[in-house]
PDB file of C-alpha atoms in Angstrom:
ATOM      1  CA  MET J   1      43.236 -47.969 -12.924  1.00 42.00           C
ATOM      2  CA  ARG J   2      46.181 -48.218 -10.350  1.00 53.00           C
ATOM      3  CA  SER J   3      44.409 -48.911  -7.125  1.00 75.00           C
ATOM      4  CA  ALA J   4      44.642 -52.428  -5.469  1.00 77.00           C
ATOM      5  CA  ASP J   5      41.221 -53.072  -6.276  1.00 85.00           C
ATOM      6  CA  GLY J   6      41.799 -51.905 -10.287  1.00 89.00           C
ATOM      7  CA  VAL J   7      44.905 -54.440 -10.191  1.00 88.00           C
ATOM      8  CA  ALA J   8      42.784 -57.187  -8.617  1.00 91.00           C
ATOM      9  CA  ALA J   9      39.961 -56.554 -11.094  1.00 95.00           C
ATOM     10  CA  ILE J  10      42.160 -56.523 -14.154  1.00 94.00           C
ATOM     11  CA  ALA J  11      43.968 -59.984 -12.950  1.00 94.00           C
ATOM     12  CA  CYS J  12      40.548 -61.198 -12.198  1.00 96.00           C
ATOM     13  CA  ASP J  13      39.434 -60.216 -15.819  1.00 97.00           C
ATOM     14  CA  ILE J  14      42.372 -62.047 -17.457  1.00 97.00           C
ATOM     15  CA  VAL J  15      41.538 -65.089 -15.591  1.00 97.00           C
ATOM     16  CA  ASP J  16      38.058 -65.389 -17.045  1.00 97.00           C
ATOM     17  CA  CYS J  17      39.170 -64.397 -20.460  1.00 97.00           C
ATOM     18  CA  HIS J  18      41.642 -67.666 -20.031  1.00 96.00           C
ATOM     19  CA  MET J  19      38.727 -69.917 -19.020  1.00 96.00           C
ATOM     20  CA  VAL J  20      36.748 -69.111 -21.905  1.00 96.00           C
ATOM     21  CA  ASN J  21      39.233 -69.074 -24.650  1.00 98.00           C
ATOM     22  CA  PRO J  22      39.186 -71.949 -26.810  1.00 97.00           C
ATOM     23  CA  GLU J  23      43.011 -71.831 -27.447  1.00 97.00           C
ATOM     24  CA  ILE J  24      43.772 -72.251 -23.629  1.00 97.00           C
ATOM     25  CA  ASN J  25      40.787 -72.946 -21.535  1.00 96.00           C
ATOM     26  CA  ALA J  26      41.647 -77.006 -21.461  1.00 96.00           C
ATOM     27  CA  HIS J  27      44.564 -76.094 -19.535  1.00 94.00           C
ATOM     28  CA  PHE J  28      41.912 -74.798 -16.881  1.00 92.00           C
ATOM     29  CA  VAL J  29      39.838 -78.069 -16.672  1.00 92.00           C
ATOM     30  CA  ASN J  30      39.121 -79.364 -13.195  1.00 92.00           C
ATOM     31  CA  THR J  31      40.995 -76.455 -11.778  1.00 93.00           C
ATOM     32  CA  ASP J  32      40.081 -73.952  -8.352  1.00 95.00           C
ATOM     33  CA  GLU J  33      39.134 -71.174 -10.228  1.00 95.00           C
ATOM     34  CA  ALA J  34      39.112 -68.948  -7.236  1.00 96.00           C
ATOM     35  CA  ALA J  35      42.882 -70.113  -6.275  1.00 94.00           C
ATOM     36  CA  ILE J  36      44.042 -69.688  -9.740  1.00 94.00           C
ATOM     37  CA  LYS J  37      42.656 -66.110  -9.344  1.00 96.00           C
ATOM     38  CA  LYS J  38      43.906 -65.410  -6.045  1.00 93.00           C
ATOM     39  CA  LEU J  39      47.413 -66.217  -7.554  1.00 91.00           C
ATOM     40  CA  VAL J  40      47.288 -64.016 -10.413  1.00 92.00           C
ATOM     41  CA  VAL J  41      46.029 -61.139  -8.497  1.00 91.00           C
ATOM     42  CA  ASP J  42      49.014 -61.872  -6.084  1.00 89.00           C
ATOM     43  CA  PHE J  43      51.305 -62.381  -8.562  1.00 88.00           C
ATOM     44  CA  PHE J  44      50.172 -58.828 -10.165  1.00 86.00           C
ATOM     45  CA  TYR J  45      50.066 -57.036  -6.744  1.00 85.00           C
ATOM     46  CA  LEU J  46      54.239 -58.435  -6.776  1.00 83.00           C
ATOM     47  CA  GLY J  47      54.438 -56.390  -9.992  1.00 78.00           C
ATOM     48  CA  THR J  48      52.621 -53.499  -9.215  1.00 76.00           C
ATOM     49  CA  GLY J  49      54.123 -52.936  -5.535  1.00 73.00           C
ATOM     50  CA  GLY J  50      50.913 -53.757  -4.017  1.00 70.00           C
ATOM     51  CA  PRO J  51      49.443 -54.960  -0.863  1.00 70.00           C
ATOM     52  CA  ASN J  52      49.619 -58.782  -0.728  1.00 72.00           C
ATOM     53  CA  GLN J  53      52.513 -61.336  -0.774  1.00 79.00           C
ATOM     54  CA  TYR J  54      53.018 -63.518  -3.886  1.00 82.00           C
ATOM     55  CA  GLU J  55      53.258 -66.986  -2.539  1.00 84.00           C
ATOM     56  CA  GLY J  56      52.893 -69.368  -5.577  1.00 86.00           C
ATOM     57  CA  ARG J  57      55.474 -71.036  -7.429  1.00 91.00           C
ATOM     58  CA  ASP J  58      57.743 -69.594  -9.932  1.00 90.00           C
ATOM     59  CA  MET J  59      56.584 -69.580 -13.331  1.00 89.00           C
ATOM     60  CA  LYS J  60      58.827 -72.301 -14.907  1.00 93.00           C
ATOM     61  CA  SER J  61      57.444 -74.485 -11.865  1.00 94.00           C
ATOM     62  CA  ALA J  62      53.617 -73.526 -12.363  1.00 90.00           C
ATOM     63  CA  HIS J  63      53.630 -74.489 -16.144  1.00 91.00           C
ATOM     64  CA  LEU J  64      55.736 -77.423 -15.956  1.00 92.00           C
ATOM     65  CA  GLY J  65      53.743 -80.464 -17.615  1.00 91.00           C
ATOM     66  CA  MET J  66      51.480 -77.872 -19.663  1.00 92.00           C
ATOM     67  CA  ASN J  67      53.666 -77.864 -22.456  1.00 93.00           C
ATOM     68  CA  ILE J  68      52.572 -74.530 -23.821  1.00 95.00           C
ATOM     69  CA  ASN J  69      53.259 -73.346 -27.145  1.00 96.00           C
ATOM     70  CA  GLU J  70      53.755 -70.179 -28.930  1.00 95.00           C
ATOM     71  CA  ARG J  71      50.122 -69.985 -30.335  1.00 96.00           C
ATOM     72  CA  GLU J  72      48.958 -70.435 -26.632  1.00 96.00           C
ATOM     73  CA  LEU J  73      51.216 -67.958 -25.358  1.00 94.00           C
ATOM     74  CA  ILE J  74      50.024 -65.351 -27.880  1.00 95.00           C
ATOM     75  CA  ALA J  75      46.311 -66.434 -26.856  1.00 96.00           C
ATOM     76  CA  VAL J  76      47.574 -65.430 -23.070  1.00 95.00           C
ATOM     77  CA  LEU J  77      48.526 -61.947 -24.088  1.00 94.00           C
ATOM     78  CA  ASP J  78      45.441 -61.413 -26.527  1.00 96.00           C
ATOM     79  CA  ASP J  79      43.387 -62.085 -23.298  1.00 97.00           C
ATOM     80  CA  ALA J  80      45.744 -59.887 -21.072  1.00 95.00           C
ATOM     81  CA  LEU J  81      45.036 -57.132 -23.658  1.00 95.00           C
ATOM     82  CA  LYS J  82      41.353 -57.876 -24.074  1.00 96.00           C
ATOM     83  CA  ALA J  83      41.315 -57.097 -19.842  1.00 96.00           C
ATOM     84  CA  LEU J  84      43.692 -53.909 -19.917  1.00 96.00           C
ATOM     85  CA  ASP J  85      41.633 -52.312 -22.537  1.00 96.00           C
ATOM     86  CA  ALA J  86      38.059 -53.090 -21.007  1.00 96.00           C
ATOM     87  CA  ALA J  87      39.550 -51.384 -17.906  1.00 95.00           C
ATOM     88  CA  GLY J  88      40.890 -48.273 -19.894  1.00 95.00           C
ATOM     89  CA  VAL J  89      44.306 -48.922 -19.048  1.00 94.00           C
ATOM     90  CA  ASP J  90      46.630 -46.454 -21.174  1.00 94.00           C
ATOM     91  CA  GLN J  91      49.037 -47.558 -23.869  1.00 95.00           C
ATOM     92  CA  VAL J  92      52.189 -47.148 -21.635  1.00 94.00           C
ATOM     93  CA  SER J  93      51.101 -49.431 -18.912  1.00 89.00           C
ATOM     94  CA  ARG J  94      49.631 -51.773 -21.243  1.00 92.00           C
ATOM     95  CA  ASN J  95      52.809 -52.177 -23.032  1.00 91.00           C
ATOM     96  CA  GLU J  96      54.731 -52.517 -19.747  1.00 88.00           C
ATOM     97  CA  VAL J  97      52.199 -55.264 -18.484  1.00 88.00           C
ATOM     98  CA  LEU J  98      52.847 -57.027 -22.166  1.00 89.00           C
ATOM     99  CA  ALA J  99      56.683 -56.619 -21.900  1.00 88.00           C
ATOM    100  CA  ILE J 100      56.489 -58.278 -18.269  1.00 86.00           C
ATOM    101  CA  PHE J 101      54.422 -61.228 -19.745  1.00 87.00           C
ATOM    102  CA  TYR J 102      56.429 -62.005 -22.519  1.00 87.00           C
ATOM    103  CA  SER J 103      59.681 -61.567 -20.415  1.00 89.00           C
ATOM    104  CA  PHE J 104      58.304 -65.096 -18.851  1.00 91.00           C
ATOM    105  CA  LYS J 105      58.365 -66.671 -22.230  1.00 94.00           C
ATOM    106  CA  ASP J 106      61.262 -68.812 -21.761  1.00 94.00           C
ATOM    107  CA  GLU J 107      59.866 -70.093 -18.254  1.00 93.00           C
ATOM    108  CA  ILE J 108      56.570 -71.083 -19.958  1.00 93.00           C
ATOM    109  CA  LEU J 109      57.149 -72.022 -23.138  1.00 94.00           C
ATOM    110  CA  PHE J 110      57.363 -76.332 -24.007  1.00 92.00           C
ATOM    111  CA  GLN J 111      57.665 -76.748 -20.094  1.00 83.00           C
TER     112      GLN J 111
END
């Protein structure tokens, strides 16, 4: 599923998973879910060469003050895997997405 609609669906599914994940959902209290989804979709498009421009903050600025720990990072990766699996994404593409997510580790943890 590499279409723009497919990328958007996966990105939105990841946010949906985050919203109900007890490990990380506290970070989303009193947030605008639609705005978060738009940023995540645009961020995914950036990584896949899609049609939208990402206008959000860089990863470090976006996560500043959240004090995300390793357990929460793993929860994020698990949510991404769940959404990718549900969409039937192949193993190679799954690994690429997870590698990209993990590459932001130093910009996200303990900020």
